[in-house]
Amino acid sequence: MRSFYDEDRLTIGLRPVSAIMPNAFPLVKRGASGNRVVRALAFPKAYPITLGYTIRFLNAEIEDSVLILDLNLTACATQSPRTGWLKER
């Protein structure tokens, strides 16, 4: 996927491209539910976006073959560390 960023609206646009294209991000299936994950760790480094954790977009839309992701409508997708659990030795 090729990326675009709109700083005024805080939106990211992703367009499908060949996996051999420079700066392409892979789209990976996750689980049996049909969800997809965009492996785009380098994306926030290329634009003025600060993320300290994995995010889930609550309102993803497709317009003219471009996946639109709104940074204003996100949720934390990572689990907090388990507390009180000790590894058996």
PDB file of C-alpha atoms in Angstrom:
ATOM      1  CA  MET A   1       0.000   0.000   0.000  1.00  0.00           C
ATOM      2  CA  ARG A   2       1.219   3.496  -0.782  1.00  0.00           C
ATOM      3  CA  SER A   3       0.572   6.196   1.797  1.00  0.00           C
ATOM      4  CA  PHE A   4      -0.634   9.796   1.871  1.00  0.00           C
ATOM      5  CA  TYR A   5      -1.069  12.090   4.875  1.00  0.00           C
ATOM      6  CA  ASP A   6      -3.399  15.085   5.321  1.00  0.00           C
ATOM      7  CA  GLU A   7      -2.045  17.082   8.250  1.00  0.00           C
ATOM      8  CA  ASP A   8      -5.042  19.461   8.388  1.00  0.00           C
ATOM      9  CA  ARG A   9      -7.641  16.691   8.693  1.00  0.00           C
ATOM     10  CA  LEU A  10      -5.347  14.197  10.501  1.00  0.00           C
ATOM     11  CA  THR A  11      -6.143  11.476   7.982  1.00  0.00           C
ATOM     12  CA  ILE A  12      -4.031   8.830   6.321  1.00  0.00           C
ATOM     13  CA  GLY A  13      -4.743   7.505   2.846  1.00  0.00           C
ATOM     14  CA  LEU A  14      -3.479   4.110   1.689  1.00  0.00           C
ATOM     15  CA  ARG A  15      -3.623   3.017  -1.945  1.00  0.00           C
ATOM     16  CA  PRO A  16      -2.890  -0.531  -3.160  1.00  0.00           C
ATOM     17  CA  VAL A  17       0.407  -0.935  -5.046  1.00  0.00           C
ATOM     18  CA  SER A  18       2.759  -3.759  -5.938  1.00  0.00           C
ATOM     19  CA  ALA A  19       4.695  -5.172  -2.969  1.00  0.00           C
ATOM     20  CA  ILE A  20       7.977  -4.405  -4.736  1.00  0.00           C
ATOM     21  CA  MET A  21       7.288  -0.658  -4.850  1.00  0.00           C
ATOM     22  CA  PRO A  22       9.536   1.464  -2.621  1.00  0.00           C
ATOM     23  CA  ASN A  23       7.852   2.613   0.599  1.00  0.00           C
ATOM     24  CA  ALA A  24       5.045   0.044   0.214  1.00  0.00           C
ATOM     25  CA  PHE A  25       3.452  -1.305   3.405  1.00  0.00           C
ATOM     26  CA  PRO A  26       2.236  -4.925   3.532  1.00  0.00           C
ATOM     27  CA  LEU A  27      -1.394  -5.698   4.357  1.00  0.00           C
ATOM     28  CA  VAL A  28      -1.633  -8.884   6.438  1.00  0.00           C
ATOM     29  CA  LYS A  29      -4.669 -11.007   7.362  1.00  0.00           C
ATOM     30  CA  ARG A  30      -5.177 -11.357  11.097  1.00  0.00           C
ATOM     31  CA  GLY A  31      -7.350 -14.013  12.683  1.00  0.00           C
ATOM     32  CA  ALA A  32     -10.417 -15.752  11.302  1.00  0.00           C
ATOM     33  CA  SER A  33     -12.629 -12.637  11.470  1.00  0.00           C
ATOM     34  CA  GLY A  34     -11.328 -11.155   8.217  1.00  0.00           C
ATOM     35  CA  ASN A  35      -9.515  -8.262   9.874  1.00  0.00           C
ATOM     36  CA  ARG A  36      -6.434  -6.818   8.188  1.00  0.00           C
ATOM     37  CA  VAL A  37      -3.334  -5.242   9.684  1.00  0.00           C
ATOM     38  CA  VAL A  38      -1.199  -2.665   7.896  1.00  0.00           C
ATOM     39  CA  ARG A  39       2.457  -3.153   8.826  1.00  0.00           C
ATOM     40  CA  ALA A  40       3.407   0.519   8.666  1.00  0.00           C
ATOM     41  CA  LEU A  41       5.842   1.154  11.507  1.00  0.00           C
ATOM     42  CA  ALA A  42       7.912   3.479   9.312  1.00  0.00           C
ATOM     43  CA  PHE A  43       4.894   5.622   8.378  1.00  0.00           C
ATOM     44  CA  PRO A  44       4.730   7.762  11.556  1.00  0.00           C
ATOM     45  CA  LYS A  45       8.490   8.341  11.299  1.00  0.00           C
ATOM     46  CA  ALA A  46       8.098   9.869   7.826  1.00  0.00           C
ATOM     47  CA  TYR A  47       5.333  12.270   8.898  1.00  0.00           C
ATOM     48  CA  PRO A  48       4.731  14.406  12.030  1.00  0.00           C
ATOM     49  CA  ILE A  49       2.757  11.668  13.805  1.00  0.00           C
ATOM     50  CA  THR A  50       3.594  10.483  17.323  1.00  0.00           C
ATOM     51  CA  LEU A  51       2.251   7.091  18.359  1.00  0.00           C
ATOM     52  CA  GLY A  52       3.419   5.161  21.399  1.00  0.00           C
ATOM     53  CA  TYR A  53       1.296   2.081  20.776  1.00  0.00           C
ATOM     54  CA  THR A  54      -0.614   0.136  18.131  1.00  0.00           C
ATOM     55  CA  ILE A  55      -3.883   1.825  17.170  1.00  0.00           C
ATOM     56  CA  ARG A  56      -7.164   0.571  15.763  1.00  0.00           C
ATOM     57  CA  PHE A  57      -9.071   2.827  13.380  1.00  0.00           C
ATOM     58  CA  LEU A  58     -12.756   3.000  14.300  1.00  0.00           C
ATOM     59  CA  ASN A  59     -13.995   4.421  11.004  1.00  0.00           C
ATOM     60  CA  ALA A  60     -12.062   3.146   7.982  1.00  0.00           C
ATOM     61  CA  GLU A  61     -13.565   4.047   4.602  1.00  0.00           C
ATOM     62  CA  ILE A  62     -12.611   3.453   0.974  1.00  0.00           C
ATOM     63  CA  GLU A  63     -12.895   6.335  -1.509  1.00  0.00           C
ATOM     64  CA  ASP A  64     -11.723   5.927  -5.126  1.00  0.00           C
ATOM     65  CA  SER A  65      -9.602   2.850  -4.236  1.00  0.00           C
ATOM     66  CA  VAL A  66      -7.931   4.713  -1.331  1.00  0.00           C
ATOM     67  CA  LEU A  67      -8.347   3.467   2.235  1.00  0.00           C
ATOM     68  CA  ILE A  68      -9.023   6.535   4.423  1.00  0.00           C
ATOM     69  CA  LEU A  69      -7.969   6.264   8.082  1.00  0.00           C
ATOM     70  CA  ASP A  70      -8.956   9.054  10.492  1.00  0.00           C
ATOM     71  CA  LEU A  71      -6.464   9.635  13.312  1.00  0.00           C
ATOM     72  CA  ASN A  72      -9.224  11.448  15.242  1.00  0.00           C
ATOM     73  CA  LEU A  73     -11.226   8.206  15.509  1.00  0.00           C
ATOM     74  CA  THR A  74      -8.863   5.600  16.959  1.00  0.00           C
ATOM     75  CA  ALA A  75      -8.583   3.275  19.931  1.00  0.00           C
ATOM     76  CA  CYS A  76      -5.641   1.574  21.589  1.00  0.00           C
ATOM     77  CA  ALA A  77      -5.242  -1.904  20.068  1.00  0.00           C
ATOM     78  CA  THR A  78      -2.589  -3.254  22.411  1.00  0.00           C
ATOM     79  CA  GLN A  79      -3.273  -5.015  25.664  1.00  0.00           C
ATOM     80  CA  SER A  80      -1.814  -3.707  28.870  1.00  0.00           C
ATOM     81  CA  PRO A  81       0.732  -5.975  30.560  1.00  0.00           C
ATOM     82  CA  ARG A  82      -0.739  -8.606  32.823  1.00  0.00           C
ATOM     83  CA  THR A  83      -0.302  -7.860  36.480  1.00  0.00           C
ATOM     84  CA  GLY A  84       0.046 -10.382  39.247  1.00  0.00           C
ATOM     85  CA  TRP A  85       1.101 -13.194  36.905  1.00  0.00           C
ATOM     86  CA  LEU A  86       4.275 -15.030  37.798  1.00  0.00           C
ATOM     87  CA  LYS A  87       6.025 -17.510  35.550  1.00  0.00           C
ATOM     88  CA  GLU A  88       6.238 -20.957  37.088  1.00  0.00           C
ATOM     89  CA  ARG A  89       9.801 -22.114  37.648  1.00  0.00           C
TER      90      ARG A  89
END
